[in-house]
Tab-separated table of C-alpha atoms in Angstrom:
chain	number	residue	atom	x	y	z
A	498	MET	CA	20.053	27.531	16.049
A	499	THR	CA	18.813	24.267	17.928
A	500	ASP	CA	17.946	21.099	16.966
A	501	SER	CA	14.363	22.593	17.252
A	502	GLY	CA	14.592	24.391	14.746
A	503	LEU	CA	15.291	21.412	12.466
A	504	THR	CA	11.107	20.691	13.041
A	505	ALA	CA	8.729	21.736	10.399
A	506	PRO	CA	5.655	23.141	11.988
A	507	VAL	CA	4.342	21.489	9.129
A	508	GLU	CA	1.719	18.248	8.622
A	509	PRO	CA	4.216	14.962	8.750
A	510	LEU	CA	2.800	14.441	4.747
A	511	ALA	CA	2.973	17.453	3.339
A	512	GLY	CA	5.009	18.000	-0.004
A	513	TYR	CA	4.668	13.876	-0.092
A	514	THR	CA	2.297	12.135	-2.708
A	515	VAL	CA	0.674	8.668	-1.856
A	516	ALA	CA	-1.071	6.933	-4.684
A	517	LEU	CA	-3.692	4.322	-3.411
A	518	THR	CA	-5.158	1.782	-4.681
A	519	ALA	CA	-7.870	0.749	-2.711
A	520	ALA	CA	-11.148	-0.096	-4.431
A	521	ARG	CA	-13.145	0.097	-0.816
A	522	ARG	CA	-13.118	2.979	1.612
A	523	ARG	CA	-10.604	4.901	-0.506
A	524	GLU	CA	-12.270	8.123	0.144
A	525	GLU	CA	-11.912	7.622	3.936
A	526	PHE	CA	-8.000	6.121	3.602
A	527	GLY	CA	-7.536	8.883	1.242
A	528	ALA	CA	-8.748	12.002	3.838
A	529	ALA	CA	-6.949	10.408	6.497
A	530	LEU	CA	-3.865	10.840	4.531
A	531	GLU	CA	-4.396	14.543	3.376
A	532	ARG	CA	-5.472	15.512	7.013
A	533	ARG	CA	-1.630	14.807	7.416
A	534	GLY	CA	-1.510	17.227	4.553
A	535	ALA	CA	-0.149	14.285	1.669
A	536	LYS	CA	-1.236	14.553	-1.660
A	537	VAL	CA	-3.049	11.868	-2.305
A	538	VAL	CA	-3.592	10.216	-6.095
A	539	TYR	CA	-6.775	7.766	-6.380
A	540	ALA	CA	-5.658	4.449	-8.956
A	541	PRO	CA	-7.854	1.686	-7.972
A	542	ALA	CA	-6.326	-1.238	-9.509
A	543	ILE	CA	-9.530	-3.437	-8.579
A	544	ARG	CA	-13.281	-3.500	-8.620
A	545	ILE	CA	-15.366	-5.939	-6.812
A	546	VAL	CA	-17.659	-8.286	-8.844
A	547	PRO	CA	-20.427	-9.592	-6.250
A	548	LEU	CA	-22.036	-13.046	-6.799
A	549	ALA	CA	-25.433	-12.745	-5.018
A	550	ASP	CA	-27.013	-14.221	-8.477
A	551	ASP	CA	-23.819	-16.245	-9.250
A	552	ALA	CA	-24.834	-19.796	-9.897
A	553	GLN	CA	-21.802	-21.249	-8.452
A	554	LEU	CA	-22.249	-19.690	-5.064
A	555	ARG	CA	-26.017	-20.915	-4.689
A	556	GLU	CA	-24.366	-24.610	-5.544
A	557	ALA	CA	-21.783	-24.219	-3.014
A	558	THR	CA	-24.243	-22.790	-0.795
A	559	GLU	CA	-26.805	-25.805	-1.292
A	560	ARG	CA	-23.718	-28.253	-0.749
A	561	CYS	CA	-23.013	-26.609	2.411
A	562	ILE	CA	-27.262	-26.857	3.618
A	563	ALA	CA	-27.780	-30.811	2.030
A	564	ALA	CA	-25.004	-32.338	4.619
A	565	PRO	CA	-24.039	-31.238	8.067
A	566	VAL	CA	-20.889	-29.618	7.202
A	567	ASP	CA	-17.776	-29.800	9.701
A	568	VAL	CA	-15.915	-26.967	9.716
A	569	VAL	CA	-16.389	-23.637	8.034
A	570	VAL	CA	-13.306	-21.017	7.528
A	571	ALA	CA	-14.922	-17.519	7.165
A	572	THR	CA	-11.951	-15.190	5.548
A	573	THR	CA	-13.450	-11.657	5.737
A	574	GLY	CA	-16.163	-9.662	7.142
A	575	ILE	CA	-17.390	-8.539	3.938
A	576	GLY	CA	-17.422	-11.883	2.211
A	577	PHE	CA	-18.993	-13.691	5.071
A	578	ARG	CA	-21.877	-10.698	5.168
A	579	GLY	CA	-22.356	-10.957	1.511
A	580	TRP	CA	-22.936	-14.855	1.440
A	581	VAL	CA	-25.655	-14.629	4.218
A	582	ASP	CA	-27.289	-12.008	2.255
A	583	ALA	CA	-27.212	-13.691	-0.920
A	584	ALA	CA	-28.612	-16.730	1.187
A	585	GLU	CA	-31.403	-14.946	2.324
A	586	THR	CA	-32.794	-13.682	-1.354
A	587	TRP	CA	-32.954	-17.082	-2.139
A	588	GLY	CA	-34.365	-17.884	0.785
A	589	LEU	CA	-31.790	-19.832	2.366
A	590	ALA	CA	-30.575	-18.155	5.157
A	591	ASP	CA	-31.957	-19.680	8.079
A	592	ARG	CA	-30.659	-23.187	6.721
A	593	LEU	CA	-26.949	-21.933	5.936
A	594	VAL	CA	-26.931	-20.255	9.604
A	595	ALA	CA	-28.047	-23.332	10.913
A	596	ALA	CA	-25.451	-25.155	9.037
A	597	PHE	CA	-23.182	-22.675	10.555
A	598	GLU	CA	-24.440	-23.328	14.301
A	599	SER	CA	-23.363	-27.061	13.748
A	600	ALA	CA	-20.217	-26.688	12.534
A	601	ASP	CA	-16.862	-25.233	14.264
A	602	LEU	CA	-17.053	-21.921	12.600
A	603	LEU	CA	-13.355	-20.437	12.160
A	604	ALA	CA	-12.719	-17.092	11.831
A	605	ARG	CA	-9.629	-15.459	9.995
A	606	GLY	CA	-9.239	-11.886	11.751
A	607	PRO	CA	-11.465	-9.495	13.893
A	608	LYS	CA	-13.600	-7.817	11.248
A	609	VAL	CA	-14.986	-11.513	10.036
A	610	ARG	CA	-15.491	-12.164	13.927
A	611	GLY	CA	-17.452	-9.058	13.836
A	612	ALA	CA	-19.549	-10.148	10.716
A	613	ILE	CA	-19.906	-13.704	12.081
A	614	ARG	CA	-21.185	-12.313	15.821
A	615	ALA	CA	-23.655	-10.087	14.090
A	616	THR	CA	-25.421	-13.198	12.481
A	617	GLY	CA	-26.198	-14.305	16.456
A	618	LEU	CA	-23.060	-16.906	16.092
A	619	ARG	CA	-20.094	-17.379	17.602
A	620	GLU	CA	-16.805	-18.632	16.226
A	621	ALA	CA	-14.967	-21.156	17.490
A	622	TRP	CA	-11.300	-19.934	17.238
A	623	SER	CA	-9.282	-17.256	15.576
A	624	PRO	CA	-5.880	-16.703	14.301
A	625	GLU	CA	-3.566	-13.640	16.754
A	626	SER	CA	-1.837	-13.508	13.053
A	627	GLU	CA	-5.057	-12.689	11.100
A	628	SER	CA	-3.241	-15.242	8.335
A	629	SER	CA	-4.552	-17.673	6.386
A	630	SER	CA	-1.446	-19.762	7.465
A	631	GLU	CA	-2.507	-19.791	10.401
A	632	VAL	CA	-5.697	-21.208	10.122
A	633	MET	CA	-4.223	-23.701	7.941
A	634	SER	CA	-1.510	-24.766	10.366
A	635	TYR	CA	-4.611	-24.790	13.191
A	636	LEU	CA	-6.553	-27.087	10.881
A	637	THR	CA	-3.777	-29.811	10.439
A	638	ALA	CA	-1.931	-29.763	13.980
A	639	HIS	CA	-5.516	-31.078	15.096
A	640	GLY	CA	-5.449	-33.456	12.609
A	641	GLY	CA	-8.896	-36.278	11.594
A	642	LEU	CA	-9.505	-34.011	8.674
A	643	ASP	CA	-10.037	-37.786	6.617
A	644	GLY	CA	-13.550	-37.471	5.843
A	645	LYS	CA	-14.190	-33.942	6.817
A	646	ARG	CA	-16.758	-31.378	5.098
A	647	ILE	CA	-14.874	-28.528	5.092
A	648	ALA	CA	-16.361	-24.974	3.882
A	649	VAL	CA	-13.673	-22.512	2.629
A	650	GLN	CA	-15.066	-18.852	2.162
A	651	LEU	CA	-12.906	-17.501	-0.838
A	652	HIS	CA	-11.851	-13.694	-0.909
A	653	GLY	CA	-11.855	-12.546	-4.100
A	654	GLU	CA	-9.504	-15.479	-5.243
A	655	PRO	CA	-8.640	-19.209	-4.845
A	656	LEU	CA	-6.830	-20.332	-1.745
A	657	PRO	CA	-5.473	-23.277	-3.521
A	658	ASP	CA	-2.323	-24.358	-0.863
A	659	MET	CA	-5.082	-24.385	1.456
A	660	VAL	CA	-7.757	-26.456	-0.770
A	661	GLN	CA	-5.155	-28.544	-1.945
A	662	THR	CA	-3.473	-29.213	1.438
A	663	LEU	CA	-7.071	-30.019	3.012
A	664	ARG	CA	-7.989	-32.498	0.372
A	665	ALA	CA	-4.512	-34.024	0.289
A	666	ALA	CA	-5.506	-34.991	4.186
A	667	GLY	CA	-8.420	-36.523	2.643
A	668	ALA	CA	-11.467	-33.422	3.589
A	669	GLU	CA	-14.261	-32.591	1.292
A	670	VAL	CA	-13.602	-28.905	0.281
A	671	ILE	CA	-16.339	-26.784	-0.412
A	672	GLU	CA	-14.922	-23.272	-1.898
A	673	ILE	CA	-17.238	-20.836	-1.417
A	674	PRO	CA	-16.879	-18.015	-4.244
A	675	VAL	CA	-18.670	-14.973	-2.663
A	676	TYR	CA	-17.154	-11.979	-4.527
A	677	ARG	CA	-14.413	-11.764	-7.021
A	678	TRP	CA	-11.809	-9.090	-8.138
A	679	VAL	CA	-11.288	-8.049	-11.498
A	680	PRO	CA	-9.718	-5.252	-13.000
A	681	ALA	CA	-10.704	-1.858	-12.293
A	682	GLN	CA	-13.276	-0.210	-15.584
A	683	ASP	CA	-10.487	2.578	-15.808
A	684	MET	CA	-6.969	1.586	-15.311
A	685	ALA	CA	-5.498	4.370	-17.079
A	686	PRO	CA	-4.736	6.172	-13.376
A	687	VAL	CA	-3.089	2.482	-12.396
A	688	ARG	CA	-0.797	3.200	-15.400
A	689	ARG	CA	-0.081	6.495	-14.602
A	690	VAL	CA	1.096	5.043	-11.100
A	691	VAL	CA	3.024	2.390	-12.325
A	692	GLU	CA	5.090	5.251	-14.994
A	693	CYS	CA	5.318	7.605	-11.606
A	694	VAL	CA	6.770	5.039	-9.218
A	695	ALA	CA	9.481	3.647	-12.255
A	696	ALA	CA	9.967	7.462	-12.098
A	697	ARG	CA	10.332	7.683	-8.504
A	698	SER	CA	8.500	11.180	-8.547
A	699	LEU	CA	5.753	9.484	-6.233
A	700	ASP	CA	6.464	8.832	-2.914
A	701	ALA	CA	4.470	5.782	-1.377
A	702	VAL	CA	1.886	3.498	-3.000
A	703	ALA	CA	-0.778	2.118	-0.538
A	704	PHE	CA	-2.351	-1.701	-1.298
A	705	THR	CA	-5.083	-2.820	1.109
A	706	SER	CA	-5.480	-5.870	-0.683
A	707	ALA	CA	-3.603	-8.790	-2.256
A	708	PRO	CA	-5.366	-8.656	-5.709
A	709	ALA	CA	-4.653	-4.818	-5.841
A	710	ALA	CA	-0.858	-5.474	-5.683
A	711	ALA	CA	-0.955	-8.722	-8.406
A	712	SER	CA	-3.315	-6.024	-10.773
A	713	PHE	CA	-0.390	-3.170	-10.148
A	714	LEU	CA	2.240	-5.770	-10.315
A	715	GLN	CA	0.722	-7.107	-13.690
A	716	THR	CA	-0.036	-3.307	-15.250
A	717	ALA	CA	3.459	-2.972	-15.049
A	718	ASP	CA	4.122	-6.269	-16.276
A	719	GLU	CA	2.094	-4.988	-19.327
A	720	MET	CA	3.838	-1.903	-20.058
A	721	ALA	CA	7.181	-3.281	-19.289
A	722	LEU	CA	7.716	-1.450	-16.593
A	723	ARG	CA	8.117	-4.509	-13.966
A	724	SER	CA	12.129	-3.956	-13.022
A	725	ALA	CA	11.847	-0.029	-12.993
A	726	ALA	CA	9.221	0.052	-10.667
A	727	ALA	CA	10.218	-2.801	-8.664
A	728	GLU	CA	13.572	-1.439	-8.105
A	729	ALA	CA	11.921	1.899	-7.368
A	730	MET	CA	10.025	0.185	-4.501
A	731	ARG	CA	13.354	-1.526	-3.255
A	732	GLY	CA	14.854	2.290	-2.589
A	733	PRO	CA	12.667	5.595	-1.876
A	734	VAL	CA	8.902	4.686	-3.011
A	735	VAL	CA	7.444	3.043	-0.022
A	736	ALA	CA	5.105	0.369	-0.392
A	737	ALA	CA	2.851	-0.172	1.901
A	738	CYS	CA	0.463	-2.820	2.859
A	739	VAL	CA	-2.264	-3.321	5.583
A	740	GLY	CA	-1.055	-6.562	5.936
A	741	PRO	CA	1.125	-9.570	5.337
A	742	VAL	CA	-1.725	-11.202	2.863
A	743	THR	CA	-1.776	-7.955	0.934
A	744	ALA	CA	2.063	-8.152	0.423
A	745	ALA	CA	2.821	-11.313	-0.638
A	746	PRO	CA	2.827	-10.904	-4.516
A	747	LEU	CA	4.980	-8.148	-3.720
A	748	GLY	CA	7.180	-10.341	-1.517
A	749	ARG	CA	7.360	-12.781	-4.043
A	750	ALA	CA	8.563	-10.240	-6.414
A	751	GLY	CA	11.322	-9.126	-3.854
A	752	ILE	CA	9.420	-5.792	-3.046
A	753	PRO	CA	9.755	-4.827	0.627
A	754	CYS	CA	6.888	-3.574	2.198
A	755	VAL	CA	5.867	-1.927	5.366
A	756	ILE	CA	3.130	-3.237	7.105
A	757	PRO	CA	1.598	-2.203	10.535
A	758	THR	CA	1.513	-4.811	13.277
A	759	ARG	CA	-2.094	-4.383	13.219
A	760	GLY	CA	-4.039	-4.696	10.054
A	761	ARG	CA	-6.329	-1.609	10.219
A	762	LEU	CA	-6.276	1.320	8.167
A	763	GLY	CA	-5.677	3.481	11.044
A	764	ALA	CA	-2.472	1.783	11.686
A	765	LEU	CA	-1.572	1.760	8.059
A	766	VAL	CA	-1.708	5.295	7.669
A	767	ARG	CA	0.443	5.737	10.774
A	768	GLU	CA	3.298	3.511	9.637
A	769	ILE	CA	3.264	5.430	6.537
A	770	VAL	CA	3.218	9.079	8.497
A	771	GLU	CA	6.233	7.526	9.701
A	772	GLN	CA	7.840	5.673	7.155
A	773	VAL	CA	7.587	8.114	4.320
A	774	PRO	CA	10.062	11.020	5.663
A	775	ILE	CA	12.666	8.500	6.435
A	776	ARG	CA	12.458	7.059	3.284
A	777	ARG	CA	11.949	10.328	1.050
A	778	GLY	CA	13.229	13.030	3.246
A	779	LEU	CA	16.215	14.951	3.856
A	780	ARG	CA	16.866	17.007	6.575
A	781	LEU	CA	19.589	19.906	6.236
A	782	ARG	CA	20.777	22.818	7.618
A	783	VAL	CA	22.844	25.345	5.196
A	784	GLY	CA	24.167	28.006	6.910
A	785	GLU	CA	20.996	29.359	9.438
A	786	ARG	CA	18.630	27.624	7.523
A	787	ALA	CA	16.806	24.598	8.082
A	788	LEU	CA	15.526	22.915	4.914
A	789	ASP	CA	13.466	19.620	4.849
A	790	VAL	CA	13.457	18.083	1.362
A	791	ARG	CA	10.601	16.284	0.864
A	792	GLY	CA	8.572	14.591	-2.023
A	793	HIS	CA	7.414	17.514	-4.009
A	794	ALA	CA	8.288	20.621	-1.611
A	795	VAL	CA	10.524	21.655	0.662
A	796	ALA	CA	10.048	23.280	4.201
A	797	VAL	CA	12.522	26.148	4.271
A	798	ASP	CA	12.492	26.987	8.434
A	799	GLY	CA	9.172	25.723	9.004
A	800	ALA	CA	7.478	27.001	5.814
A	801	LEU	CA	6.431	24.652	2.952
A	802	VAL	CA	7.532	25.577	-0.343
A	803	ALA	CA	6.192	24.227	-3.666
A	804	LEU	CA	8.419	23.343	-5.876
A	805	PRO	CA	8.060	22.682	-9.823
A	806	ALA	CA	9.590	19.061	-10.847
A	807	ALA	CA	12.567	20.705	-12.531
A	808	SER	CA	13.725	22.576	-9.183
A	809	MET	CA	12.724	19.735	-7.172
A	810	THR	CA	15.293	17.157	-9.344
A	811	LEU	CA	17.994	19.974	-8.902
A	812	LEU	CA	17.200	20.516	-5.162
A	813	ARG	CA	17.355	16.611	-4.765
A	814	ALA	CA	20.920	16.107	-6.285
A	815	LEU	CA	22.182	19.054	-4.414
A	816	ALA	CA	20.791	17.778	-1.384
A	817	ALA	CA	21.438	14.149	-2.138
A	818	ARG	CA	25.551	15.403	-1.556
A	819	PRO	CA	25.463	18.884	0.788
A	820	GLY	CA	28.478	20.363	1.193
A	821	TYR	CA	29.885	18.569	-1.932
A	822	VAL	CA	29.964	19.952	-5.940
A	823	VAL	CA	27.679	18.786	-8.266
A	824	SER	CA	28.876	19.364	-11.703
A	825	ARG	CA	27.215	20.953	-14.428
A	826	ALA	CA	27.501	17.890	-16.454
A	827	ASP	CA	25.903	15.636	-14.286
A	828	LEU	CA	23.033	18.613	-13.432
A	829	LEU	CA	22.356	18.746	-16.966
A	830	ASN	CA	21.971	15.398	-17.396
A	831	LEU	CA	19.598	15.338	-14.307
A	832	THR	CA	17.553	18.253	-16.123
A	833	GLY	CA	17.540	16.554	-19.784
A	834	THR	CA	19.151	19.354	-21.558
A	835	THR	CA	22.820	20.685	-22.723
A	836	ASP	CA	22.257	24.272	-22.708
A	837	GLU	CA	24.060	25.890	-19.672
A	838	HIS	CA	22.142	28.675	-19.628
A	839	ALA	CA	19.282	27.108	-19.294
A	840	LEU	CA	20.450	25.368	-16.020
A	841	GLU	CA	21.964	28.804	-15.077
A	842	VAL	CA	18.543	30.193	-15.301
A	843	ALA	CA	16.717	27.269	-13.618
A	844	VAL	CA	19.303	27.235	-10.563
A	845	GLY	CA	18.450	31.296	-10.314
A	846	ARG	CA	14.715	30.273	-10.047
A	847	LEU	CA	15.194	27.628	-7.425
A	848	ARG	CA	17.427	30.144	-5.207
A	849	THR	CA	14.556	32.678	-5.902
A	850	SER	CA	11.953	29.748	-4.581
A	851	LEU	CA	14.389	28.978	-1.473
A	852	GLY	CA	13.932	32.672	-0.336
A	853	ASP	CA	17.688	33.013	-0.459
A	854	PRO	CA	20.309	33.355	-3.319
A	855	ALA	CA	23.021	32.244	-0.629
A	856	LEU	CA	21.599	28.687	-0.294
A	857	ILE	CA	23.143	27.383	-3.745
A	858	ARG	CA	27.138	28.284	-4.067
A	859	THR	CA	28.088	28.440	-7.651
A	860	VAL	CA	31.687	26.730	-7.987
A	861	VAL	CA	33.309	28.812	-11.089
A	862	LYS	CA	34.124	26.129	-13.847
A	863	ARG	CA	32.843	23.110	-12.020
A	864	GLY	CA	29.245	23.485	-10.685
A	865	TYR	CA	26.516	24.133	-7.528
A	866	ARG	CA	26.639	22.936	-3.919
A	867	LEU	CA	24.831	23.069	-1.069
A	868	ASP	CA	26.372	25.803	1.109
A	869	CYS	CA	26.987	23.806	4.529
A	870	GLU	CA	29.455	20.892	5.899
A	871	PRO	CA	27.820	17.056	6.032
A	872	VAL	CA	27.879	15.502	9.086
A	873	SER	CA	27.099	12.150	7.807
A	874	ALA	CA	25.307	10.357	4.914
A	875	SER	CA	22.029	9.951	7.199
A	876	SER	CA	21.805	12.861	8.782
A	877	GLY	CA	22.925	15.473	6.056
A	878	CYS	CA	24.205	19.049	6.928
A	879	LEU	CA	23.739	19.586	10.900
């Protein structure tokens, strides 16, 4: 069989499960992953509470109008639009836009640039990285902050480092709380995802906001599963984040994240498509058969075969040591039983599912093995 026989003609994420913690655009995000074959689990970790009627937002808006503002830092498109919309309900939109026109308007990224231009305004500067830290560097590099009035639009949570640094430099900072994040009304789906991550039965968890990542970790803490979940995400379970700001809470917890070069949902989908099979998949050649062991399924000669959890556990244990005997004791331990007959039945069912009894050899008095010779730990049996 040629090397091309190892590439199963199935969608790249078929047989893998991806959990989404997003509160916004989750249907669009999920549909893009499903088109690539993924099973998608929806578990919104947060919800957005708009503050159009909030006295704190109105008071901050009136401060921006009452005296000239030197700099306005706009951090998110949805937040900037929400701010202008709220001002419209109060009859203050024209005066707020006039305040923007007389200030240096800094846009953290392309989405907020679009929102700014939609109001007929033009940003004075925008960073390449879309990060708040680069905005902060820009402000401090230009100096002369003493006595400046700077409005900072928050993006769902405080920005203490930026605010404190600006105030320490002598600036008057007006914090603009356009919306805030709170836990989702139903946290049961998030708790189930935490359990699955800790058990390594999910293949990836995607995050599109820092508050969602923080909520996920807080939930894991409350369930006493933080350590197990973090360890899983350092191993086979991919933590995928839309950008470095989103990844920050996970990074502080020592969890590595997959981050696309551009902070867009489409780019994040492409990154998941590329990284999940690398982290989670095992490609083997067993005799004349090509096996692609995935999260909850296996592709045999290009045909996807869904397996129950017990069969998948057995196959993954055998595939992790191709060509070597995996002892009965180890397999019994993995399946949580002491019944050797039950193990024999489970192996028989797995052979039937794979469509070829010869793929799994019985080694008398020892255990079972996939009938192939390993070439390397990374490439399996080629």
